[in-house]
């Protein structure tokens, strides 16, 4: 009987000691759960309620703190704030709108820049003879011909074009009888036209041509001349040469070609 009583008292003492060992462990576990919940959920709920809610659910250990829920004080500055995946701050509503608007504006600006800055043709068109003077040399049967011609320049670009130099050659029967080079600074405004006056002195040394121009029995005294030229233009720090040519009939009987009103021949 005494053995049974001692065994009962022993069992009660063991139970008490086991309870003392279990309670601190439970308190520590609840404390760790409360601390872990306070880190992730804030101070809106009490530690007991959070611990009870977490214990009812399945949970996994913190992968960054080795399951203890605590970190050393020296690592306090290394904490990283975690935002839930469903947070609205990660899903801005107008991101696609802003991106599409920025891309549209960039494409529009690029298209406009290409449209206005793309080089277009510079049209150079001879406007014909404006005036001429004739001289004859009986000893050498040569004809001295001075011509003043007009050149039309059309700028089809949306920026200023400057004509800086004009080179002209006059040919008679495939022979160069005169040439000139004119330095000019003609500014042609965007989508506008301009004119250049240039004079060429030619010497024609041909007996047949001399006879045609001096014989009174011949009613028509015309000389066919072939003009070839190159106009150098600059725009947007770029230089371009535009070539042109023209055929002209010049009255070589006398100074019959006087200055006249300018006109533009159709292309």
PDB file of C-alpha atoms in Angstrom:
ATOM      1  CA  UNK A   1       0.000   0.000   0.000  1.00  0.00           C
ATOM      2  CA  UNK A   2       2.797   2.287   0.896  1.00  0.00           C
ATOM      3  CA  UNK A   3       4.437   1.468  -2.399  1.00  0.00           C
ATOM      4  CA  UNK A   4       1.335   2.401  -4.277  1.00  0.00           C
ATOM      5  CA  UNK A   5       1.089   5.743  -2.419  1.00  0.00           C
ATOM      6  CA  UNK A   6       4.737   6.529  -3.124  1.00  0.00           C
ATOM      7  CA  UNK A   7       4.235   5.635  -6.735  1.00  0.00           C
ATOM      8  CA  UNK A   8       1.204   7.973  -6.817  1.00  0.00           C
ATOM      9  CA  UNK A   9       3.155  10.790  -5.265  1.00  0.00           C
ATOM     10  CA  UNK A  10       6.010  10.090  -7.594  1.00  0.00           C
ATOM     11  CA  UNK A  11       3.734  10.152 -10.532  1.00  0.00           C
ATOM     12  CA  UNK A  12       2.264  13.458  -9.429  1.00  0.00           C
ATOM     13  CA  UNK A  13       5.732  14.919  -8.975  1.00  0.00           C
ATOM     14  CA  UNK A  14       6.784  13.685 -12.385  1.00  0.00           C
ATOM     15  CA  UNK A  15       3.681  15.203 -13.920  1.00  0.00           C
ATOM     16  CA  UNK A  16       4.404  18.508 -12.234  1.00  0.00           C
ATOM     17  CA  UNK A  17       7.992  18.490 -13.433  1.00  0.00           C
ATOM     18  CA  UNK A  18       6.903  17.537 -16.927  1.00  0.00           C
ATOM     19  CA  UNK A  19       4.371  20.362 -16.872  1.00  0.00           C
ATOM     20  CA  UNK A  20       7.080  22.810 -15.862  1.00  0.00           C
ATOM     21  CA  UNK A  21       9.223  21.603 -18.750  1.00  0.00           C
ATOM     22  CA  UNK A  22       6.427  21.775 -21.305  1.00  0.00           C
ATOM     23  CA  UNK A  23       5.008  25.180 -20.373  1.00  0.00           C
ATOM     24  CA  UNK A  24       8.189  27.217 -21.069  1.00  0.00           C
ATOM     25  CA  UNK A  25       8.583  25.457 -24.363  1.00  0.00           C
ATOM     26  CA  UNK A  26       5.020  26.270 -25.313  1.00  0.00           C
ATOM     27  CA  UNK A  27       5.494  29.866 -24.215  1.00  0.00           C
ATOM     28  CA  UNK A  28       8.668  30.151 -26.248  1.00  0.00           C
ATOM     29  CA  UNK A  29       6.937  28.703 -29.311  1.00  0.00           C
ATOM     30  CA  UNK A  30       4.026  31.092 -28.914  1.00  0.00           C
ATOM     31  CA  UNK A  31       6.451  33.964 -28.389  1.00  0.00           C
ATOM     32  CA  UNK A  32       8.322  33.051 -31.582  1.00  0.00           C
ATOM     33  CA  UNK A  33       5.064  32.761 -33.500  1.00  0.00           C
ATOM     34  CA  UNK A  34       3.920  36.118 -32.159  1.00  0.00           C
ATOM     35  CA  UNK A  35       7.235  37.733 -33.113  1.00  0.00           C
ATOM     36  CA  UNK A  36       7.107  36.220 -36.581  1.00  0.00           C
ATOM     37  CA  UNK A  37       3.509  37.390 -36.991  1.00  0.00           C
ATOM     38  CA  UNK A  38       4.378  40.877 -35.715  1.00  0.00           C
ATOM     39  CA  UNK A  39       7.093  41.176 -38.376  1.00  0.00           C
ATOM     40  CA  UNK A  40       4.766  40.212 -41.219  1.00  0.00           C
ATOM     41  CA  UNK A  41       1.397  41.465 -40.047  1.00  0.00           C
ATOM     42  CA  UNK A  42       2.078  44.592 -37.995  1.00  0.00           C
ATOM     43  CA  UNK A  43       0.558  45.550 -34.587  1.00  0.00           C
ATOM     44  CA  UNK A  44      -3.084  45.395 -35.561  1.00  0.00           C
ATOM     45  CA  UNK A  45      -3.749  42.150 -33.560  1.00  0.00           C
ATOM     46  CA  UNK A  46      -2.584  40.807 -30.212  1.00  0.00           C
ATOM     47  CA  UNK A  47       0.165  38.175 -30.109  1.00  0.00           C
ATOM     48  CA  UNK A  48      -2.172  35.629 -28.596  1.00  0.00           C
ATOM     49  CA  UNK A  49      -4.767  35.967 -31.328  1.00  0.00           C
ATOM     50  CA  UNK A  50      -2.083  35.866 -34.056  1.00  0.00           C
ATOM     51  CA  UNK A  51      -0.469  32.830 -32.521  1.00  0.00           C
ATOM     52  CA  UNK A  52      -3.803  31.037 -32.265  1.00  0.00           C
ATOM     53  CA  UNK A  53      -4.626  31.916 -35.882  1.00  0.00           C
ATOM     54  CA  UNK A  54      -1.263  30.700 -37.135  1.00  0.00           C
ATOM     55  CA  UNK A  55      -1.404  27.491 -35.113  1.00  0.00           C
ATOM     56  CA  UNK A  56      -4.747  26.640 -36.704  1.00  0.00           C
ATOM     57  CA  UNK A  57      -3.226  26.883 -40.199  1.00  0.00           C
ATOM     58  CA  UNK A  58      -0.315  25.055 -41.812  1.00  0.00           C
ATOM     59  CA  UNK A  59       2.807  27.153 -42.020  1.00  0.00           C
ATOM     60  CA  UNK A  60       6.415  26.808 -43.106  1.00  0.00           C
ATOM     61  CA  UNK A  61       9.545  27.959 -41.410  1.00  0.00           C
ATOM     62  CA  UNK A  62      11.052  31.272 -42.423  1.00  0.00           C
ATOM     63  CA  UNK A  63      13.639  30.427 -45.109  1.00  0.00           C
ATOM     64  CA  UNK A  64      15.759  33.502 -44.310  1.00  0.00           C
ATOM     65  CA  UNK A  65      16.004  33.186 -40.513  1.00  0.00           C
ATOM     66  CA  UNK A  66      16.475  29.402 -40.162  1.00  0.00           C
ATOM     67  CA  UNK A  67      13.057  28.838 -38.601  1.00  0.00           C
ATOM     68  CA  UNK A  68      13.730  30.793 -35.385  1.00  0.00           C
ATOM     69  CA  UNK A  69      11.836  33.928 -36.380  1.00  0.00           C
ATOM     70  CA  UNK A  70      14.609  36.077 -34.969  1.00  0.00           C
ATOM     71  CA  UNK A  71      17.761  37.669 -36.315  1.00  0.00           C
ATOM     72  CA  UNK A  72      20.808  39.098 -34.490  1.00  0.00           C
ATOM     73  CA  UNK A  73      20.774  42.789 -33.619  1.00  0.00           C
ATOM     74  CA  UNK A  74      23.832  43.490 -35.810  1.00  0.00           C
ATOM     75  CA  UNK A  75      21.800  42.352 -38.848  1.00  0.00           C
ATOM     76  CA  UNK A  76      18.931  44.716 -38.108  1.00  0.00           C
ATOM     77  CA  UNK A  77      19.988  47.119 -40.869  1.00  0.00           C
ATOM     78  CA  UNK A  78      19.831  44.302 -43.421  1.00  0.00           C
ATOM     79  CA  UNK A  79      16.111  43.664 -43.116  1.00  0.00           C
ATOM     80  CA  UNK A  80      14.122  43.744 -46.342  1.00  0.00           C
ATOM     81  CA  UNK A  81      10.482  44.808 -46.467  1.00  0.00           C
ATOM     82  CA  UNK A  82       8.280  42.275 -48.235  1.00  0.00           C
ATOM     83  CA  UNK A  83       5.204  43.394 -50.175  1.00  0.00           C
ATOM     84  CA  UNK A  84       2.424  40.878 -50.831  1.00  0.00           C
ATOM     85  CA  UNK A  85       2.105  39.756 -54.425  1.00  0.00           C
ATOM     86  CA  UNK A  86      -1.479  40.970 -54.586  1.00  0.00           C
ATOM     87  CA  UNK A  87      -0.607  44.487 -53.405  1.00  0.00           C
ATOM     88  CA  UNK A  88      -2.018  47.172 -55.709  1.00  0.00           C
ATOM     89  CA  UNK A  89       1.282  49.017 -55.700  1.00  0.00           C
ATOM     90  CA  UNK A  90       2.728  46.203 -57.807  1.00  0.00           C
ATOM     91  CA  UNK A  91      -0.083  46.563 -60.327  1.00  0.00           C
ATOM     92  CA  UNK A  92      -0.253  50.211 -61.447  1.00  0.00           C
ATOM     93  CA  UNK A  93      -3.371  50.819 -63.488  1.00  0.00           C
ATOM     94  CA  UNK A  94      -2.015  53.199 -66.127  1.00  0.00           C
ATOM     95  CA  UNK A  95       1.364  51.656 -66.898  1.00  0.00           C
ATOM     96  CA  UNK A  96       0.269  50.297 -70.271  1.00  0.00           C
ATOM     97  CA  UNK A  97      -1.341  53.621 -71.130  1.00  0.00           C
ATOM     98  CA  UNK A  98       1.829  55.571 -70.314  1.00  0.00           C
ATOM     99  CA  UNK A  99       4.034  53.142 -72.224  1.00  0.00           C
ATOM    100  CA  UNK A 100       1.784  53.215 -75.313  1.00  0.00           C
ATOM    101  CA  UNK A 101       1.598  57.017 -75.150  1.00  0.00           C
ATOM    102  CA  UNK A 102       5.392  57.362 -74.899  1.00  0.00           C
ATOM    103  CA  UNK A 103       5.959  54.965 -77.805  1.00  0.00           C
ATOM    104  CA  UNK A 104       3.355  56.793 -79.922  1.00  0.00           C
ATOM    105  CA  UNK A 105       4.940  60.186 -79.231  1.00  0.00           C
ATOM    106  CA  UNK A 106       8.422  58.868 -80.096  1.00  0.00           C
ATOM    107  CA  UNK A 107       7.187  57.364 -83.353  1.00  0.00           C
ATOM    108  CA  UNK A 108       5.342  60.563 -84.244  1.00  0.00           C
ATOM    109  CA  UNK A 109       8.367  62.766 -83.551  1.00  0.00           C
ATOM    110  CA  UNK A 110      10.620  60.449 -85.537  1.00  0.00           C
ATOM    111  CA  UNK A 111       8.223  60.413 -88.489  1.00  0.00           C
ATOM    112  CA  UNK A 112       7.908  64.199 -88.486  1.00  0.00           C
ATOM    113  CA  UNK A 113      11.686  64.633 -88.299  1.00  0.00           C
ATOM    114  CA  UNK A 114      12.211  62.266 -91.219  1.00  0.00           C
ATOM    115  CA  UNK A 115       9.461  63.950 -93.220  1.00  0.00           C
ATOM    116  CA  UNK A 116      10.786  67.497 -92.789  1.00  0.00           C
ATOM    117  CA  UNK A 117      14.525  66.747 -92.878  1.00  0.00           C
ATOM    118  CA  UNK A 118      14.555  64.165 -95.659  1.00  0.00           C
ATOM    119  CA  UNK A 119      16.497  65.667 -98.613  1.00  0.00           C
ATOM    120  CA  UNK A 120      14.352  66.422-101.641  1.00  0.00           C
ATOM    121  CA  UNK A 121      15.363  67.320-105.151  1.00  0.00           C
ATOM    122  CA  UNK A 122      16.652  70.763-106.120  1.00  0.00           C
ATOM    123  CA  UNK A 123      15.352  71.620-109.570  1.00  0.00           C
ATOM    124  CA  UNK A 124      17.633  73.665-111.842  1.00  0.00           C
ATOM    125  CA  UNK A 125      15.983  74.791-115.061  1.00  0.00           C
ATOM    126  CA  UNK A 126      17.492  77.187-117.663  1.00  0.00           C
ATOM    127  CA  UNK A 127      15.101  80.070-118.373  1.00  0.00           C
ATOM    128  CA  UNK A 128      16.692  80.988-121.709  1.00  0.00           C
ATOM    129  CA  UNK A 129      18.683  83.856-123.159  1.00  0.00           C
ATOM    130  CA  UNK A 130      18.191  87.278-121.652  1.00  0.00           C
ATOM    131  CA  UNK A 131      20.569  89.362-123.811  1.00  0.00           C
ATOM    132  CA  UNK A 132      23.482  88.923-126.219  1.00  0.00           C
ATOM    133  CA  UNK A 133      26.112  90.976-128.033  1.00  0.00           C
ATOM    134  CA  UNK A 134      28.013  89.981-131.213  1.00  0.00           C
ATOM    135  CA  UNK A 135      31.417  90.984-132.513  1.00  0.00           C
ATOM    136  CA  UNK A 136      33.283  89.855-135.668  1.00  0.00           C
ATOM    137  CA  UNK A 137      36.988  89.583-136.482  1.00  0.00           C
ATOM    138  CA  UNK A 138      37.531  89.693-140.243  1.00  0.00           C
ATOM    139  CA  UNK A 139      41.179  88.687-140.079  1.00  0.00           C
ATOM    140  CA  UNK A 140      40.569  85.464-138.139  1.00  0.00           C
ATOM    141  CA  UNK A 141      36.953  84.927-139.266  1.00  0.00           C
ATOM    142  CA  UNK A 142      35.968  84.571-135.662  1.00  0.00           C
ATOM    143  CA  UNK A 143      32.756  85.498-133.863  1.00  0.00           C
ATOM    144  CA  UNK A 144      32.823  86.963-130.362  1.00  0.00           C
ATOM    145  CA  UNK A 145      29.591  86.194-128.601  1.00  0.00           C
ATOM    146  CA  UNK A 146      28.657  87.443-125.137  1.00  0.00           C
ATOM    147  CA  UNK A 147      25.478  85.962-123.682  1.00  0.00           C
ATOM    148  CA  UNK A 148      23.558  86.697-120.511  1.00  0.00           C
ATOM    149  CA  UNK A 149      21.382  83.783-119.462  1.00  0.00           C
ATOM    150  CA  UNK A 150      18.962  83.138-116.627  1.00  0.00           C
ATOM    151  CA  UNK A 151      18.780  80.055-114.438  1.00  0.00           C
ATOM    152  CA  UNK A 152      15.756  79.122-112.324  1.00  0.00           C
ATOM    153  CA  UNK A 153      16.291  77.260-109.051  1.00  0.00           C
ATOM    154  CA  UNK A 154      13.412  75.585-107.199  1.00  0.00           C
ATOM    155  CA  UNK A 155      13.834  74.424-103.612  1.00  0.00           C
ATOM    156  CA  UNK A 156      11.456  71.569-102.723  1.00  0.00           C
ATOM    157  CA  UNK A 157      12.843  71.123 -99.206  1.00  0.00           C
ATOM    158  CA  UNK A 158      11.551  72.420 -95.884  1.00  0.00           C
ATOM    159  CA  UNK A 159      14.843  74.164 -95.105  1.00  0.00           C
ATOM    160  CA  UNK A 160      17.058  76.847 -96.650  1.00  0.00           C
ATOM    161  CA  UNK A 161      19.238  75.977 -99.652  1.00  0.00           C
ATOM    162  CA  UNK A 162      22.205  78.148-100.706  1.00  0.00           C
ATOM    163  CA  UNK A 163      23.647  78.182-104.242  1.00  0.00           C
ATOM    164  CA  UNK A 164      27.375  78.824-103.855  1.00  0.00           C
ATOM    165  CA  UNK A 165      28.940  78.174-107.267  1.00  0.00           C
ATOM    166  CA  UNK A 166      27.908  77.891-110.930  1.00  0.00           C
ATOM    167  CA  UNK A 167      30.101  76.319-113.614  1.00  0.00           C
ATOM    168  CA  UNK A 168      29.077  76.727-117.282  1.00  0.00           C
ATOM    169  CA  UNK A 169      30.465  75.414-120.572  1.00  0.00           C
ATOM    170  CA  UNK A 170      29.261  76.506-124.031  1.00  0.00           C
ATOM    171  CA  UNK A 171      29.701  74.050-126.890  1.00  0.00           C
ATOM    172  CA  UNK A 172      29.388  74.634-130.616  1.00  0.00           C
ATOM    173  CA  UNK A 173      29.546  71.578-132.835  1.00  0.00           C
ATOM    174  CA  UNK A 174      30.928  69.517-129.930  1.00  0.00           C
ATOM    175  CA  UNK A 175      33.711  72.044-129.353  1.00  0.00           C
ATOM    176  CA  UNK A 176      33.988  74.085-126.160  1.00  0.00           C
ATOM    177  CA  UNK A 177      33.868  77.727-127.246  1.00  0.00           C
ATOM    178  CA  UNK A 178      33.383  79.334-123.846  1.00  0.00           C
ATOM    179  CA  UNK A 179      33.248  78.618-120.141  1.00  0.00           C
ATOM    180  CA  UNK A 180      32.757  80.508-116.931  1.00  0.00           C
ATOM    181  CA  UNK A 181      32.615  79.960-113.186  1.00  0.00           C
ATOM    182  CA  UNK A 182      30.438  82.205-111.031  1.00  0.00           C
ATOM    183  CA  UNK A 183      30.686  82.480-107.257  1.00  0.00           C
ATOM    184  CA  UNK A 184      27.272  83.246-105.861  1.00  0.00           C
ATOM    185  CA  UNK A 185      25.485  83.227-102.528  1.00  0.00           C
ATOM    186  CA  UNK A 186      21.860  82.886-103.510  1.00  0.00           C
ATOM    187  CA  UNK A 187      19.658  81.770-100.614  1.00  0.00           C
ATOM    188  CA  UNK A 188      16.532  79.954-101.730  1.00  0.00           C
ATOM    189  CA  UNK A 189      13.854  79.825 -99.031  1.00  0.00           C
ATOM    190  CA  UNK A 190      11.982  76.603 -98.256  1.00  0.00           C
ATOM    191  CA  UNK A 191       9.484  75.652-100.969  1.00  0.00           C
ATOM    192  CA  UNK A 192      10.452  78.772-102.948  1.00  0.00           C
ATOM    193  CA  UNK A 193      12.267  79.588-106.211  1.00  0.00           C
ATOM    194  CA  UNK A 194      15.116  81.897-107.175  1.00  0.00           C
ATOM    195  CA  UNK A 195      16.991  83.093-110.273  1.00  0.00           C
ATOM    196  CA  UNK A 196      20.649  83.480-111.152  1.00  0.00           C
ATOM    197  CA  UNK A 197      21.927  85.718-113.979  1.00  0.00           C
ATOM    198  CA  UNK A 198      25.212  84.635-115.517  1.00  0.00           C
ATOM    199  CA  UNK A 199      27.231  85.822-118.517  1.00  0.00           C
ATOM    200  CA  UNK A 200      29.375  83.643-120.774  1.00  0.00           C
ATOM    201  CA  UNK A 201      31.916  84.958-123.293  1.00  0.00           C
ATOM    202  CA  UNK A 202      32.413  82.659-126.305  1.00  0.00           C
ATOM    203  CA  UNK A 203      34.693  82.727-129.350  1.00  0.00           C
ATOM    204  CA  UNK A 204      33.509  80.762-132.378  1.00  0.00           C
ATOM    205  CA  UNK A 205      36.268  80.183-134.927  1.00  0.00           C
ATOM    206  CA  UNK A 206      34.516  78.485-137.807  1.00  0.00           C
ATOM    207  CA  UNK A 207      34.408  79.693-141.416  1.00  0.00           C
ATOM    208  CA  UNK A 208      30.958  78.315-142.197  1.00  0.00           C
ATOM    209  CA  UNK A 209      29.442  79.829-139.096  1.00  0.00           C
ATOM    210  CA  UNK A 210      31.159  83.136-139.844  1.00  0.00           C
ATOM    211  CA  UNK A 211      29.702  83.145-143.350  1.00  0.00           C
ATOM    212  CA  UNK A 212      26.207  82.343-142.078  1.00  0.00           C
ATOM    213  CA  UNK A 213      26.362  85.196-139.608  1.00  0.00           C
ATOM    214  CA  UNK A 214      27.811  87.795-142.039  1.00  0.00           C
ATOM    215  CA  UNK A 215      26.240  87.077-145.403  1.00  0.00           C
ATOM    216  CA  UNK A 216      23.383  89.375-146.178  1.00  0.00           C
ATOM    217  CA  UNK A 217      21.821  86.944-148.627  1.00  0.00           C
ATOM    218  CA  UNK A 218      21.032  84.557-145.778  1.00  0.00           C
ATOM    219  CA  UNK A 219      17.827  85.552-144.028  1.00  0.00           C
ATOM    220  CA  UNK A 220      18.229  83.470-140.895  1.00  0.00           C
ATOM    221  CA  UNK A 221      21.368  84.133-138.878  1.00  0.00           C
ATOM    222  CA  UNK A 222      21.160  81.738-135.955  1.00  0.00           C
ATOM    223  CA  UNK A 223      23.803  79.761-134.178  1.00  0.00           C
ATOM    224  CA  UNK A 224      22.923  76.648-132.189  1.00  0.00           C
ATOM    225  CA  UNK A 225      24.771  76.456-128.900  1.00  0.00           C
ATOM    226  CA  UNK A 226      24.810  73.680-126.324  1.00  0.00           C
ATOM    227  CA  UNK A 227      25.090  74.752-122.690  1.00  0.00           C
ATOM    228  CA  UNK A 228      26.210  72.408-119.931  1.00  0.00           C
ATOM    229  CA  UNK A 229      26.426  73.469-116.328  1.00  0.00           C
ATOM    230  CA  UNK A 230      26.748  72.372-112.723  1.00  0.00           C
ATOM    231  CA  UNK A 231      25.257  74.205-109.769  1.00  0.00           C
ATOM    232  CA  UNK A 232      26.727  73.563-106.314  1.00  0.00           C
ATOM    233  CA  UNK A 233      24.263  73.925-103.438  1.00  0.00           C
ATOM    234  CA  UNK A 234      24.680  73.551 -99.687  1.00  0.00           C
ATOM    235  CA  UNK A 235      22.085  72.699 -97.045  1.00  0.00           C
ATOM    236  CA  UNK A 236      22.246  71.204 -93.538  1.00  0.00           C
ATOM    237  CA  UNK A 237      26.073  71.119 -93.661  1.00  0.00           C
ATOM    238  CA  UNK A 238      25.858  69.066 -96.841  1.00  0.00           C
ATOM    239  CA  UNK A 239      27.013  69.946-100.363  1.00  0.00           C
ATOM    240  CA  UNK A 240      25.310  68.764-103.555  1.00  0.00           C
ATOM    241  CA  UNK A 241      25.992  69.334-107.245  1.00  0.00           C
ATOM    242  CA  UNK A 242      23.081  69.552-109.665  1.00  0.00           C
ATOM    243  CA  UNK A 243      23.825  69.179-113.372  1.00  0.00           C
ATOM    244  CA  UNK A 244      21.759  70.709-116.179  1.00  0.00           C
ATOM    245  CA  UNK A 245      21.974  71.397-119.910  1.00  0.00           C
ATOM    246  CA  UNK A 246      20.184  73.456-122.518  1.00  0.00           C
ATOM    247  CA  UNK A 247      20.205  74.222-126.259  1.00  0.00           C
ATOM    248  CA  UNK A 248      19.903  77.823-127.454  1.00  0.00           C
ATOM    249  CA  UNK A 249      19.554  79.525-130.823  1.00  0.00           C
ATOM    250  CA  UNK A 250      21.352  82.876-130.858  1.00  0.00           C
ATOM    251  CA  UNK A 251      20.918  85.486-133.582  1.00  0.00           C
ATOM    252  CA  UNK A 252      24.475  86.183-134.751  1.00  0.00           C
ATOM    253  CA  UNK A 253      23.708  88.769-137.453  1.00  0.00           C
ATOM    254  CA  UNK A 254      24.076  91.635-135.059  1.00  0.00           C
ATOM    255  CA  UNK A 255      23.096  92.777-131.598  1.00  0.00           C
ATOM    256  CA  UNK A 256      19.518  91.756-132.233  1.00  0.00           C
ATOM    257  CA  UNK A 257      18.952  89.912-128.960  1.00  0.00           C
ATOM    258  CA  UNK A 258      17.997  92.536-126.381  1.00  0.00           C
ATOM    259  CA  UNK A 259      17.010  92.068-122.748  1.00  0.00           C
ATOM    260  CA  UNK A 260      13.478  90.744-122.540  1.00  0.00           C
ATOM    261  CA  UNK A 261      10.973  89.709-119.945  1.00  0.00           C
ATOM    262  CA  UNK A 262      11.862  86.482-118.198  1.00  0.00           C
ATOM    263  CA  UNK A 263       9.770  83.422-118.691  1.00  0.00           C
ATOM    264  CA  UNK A 264       9.979  79.871-117.530  1.00  0.00           C
ATOM    265  CA  UNK A 265       9.922  77.036-119.950  1.00  0.00           C
ATOM    266  CA  UNK A 266       7.768  74.064-119.120  1.00  0.00           C
ATOM    267  CA  UNK A 267       9.777  71.021-117.986  1.00  0.00           C
TER     268      UNK A 267
END
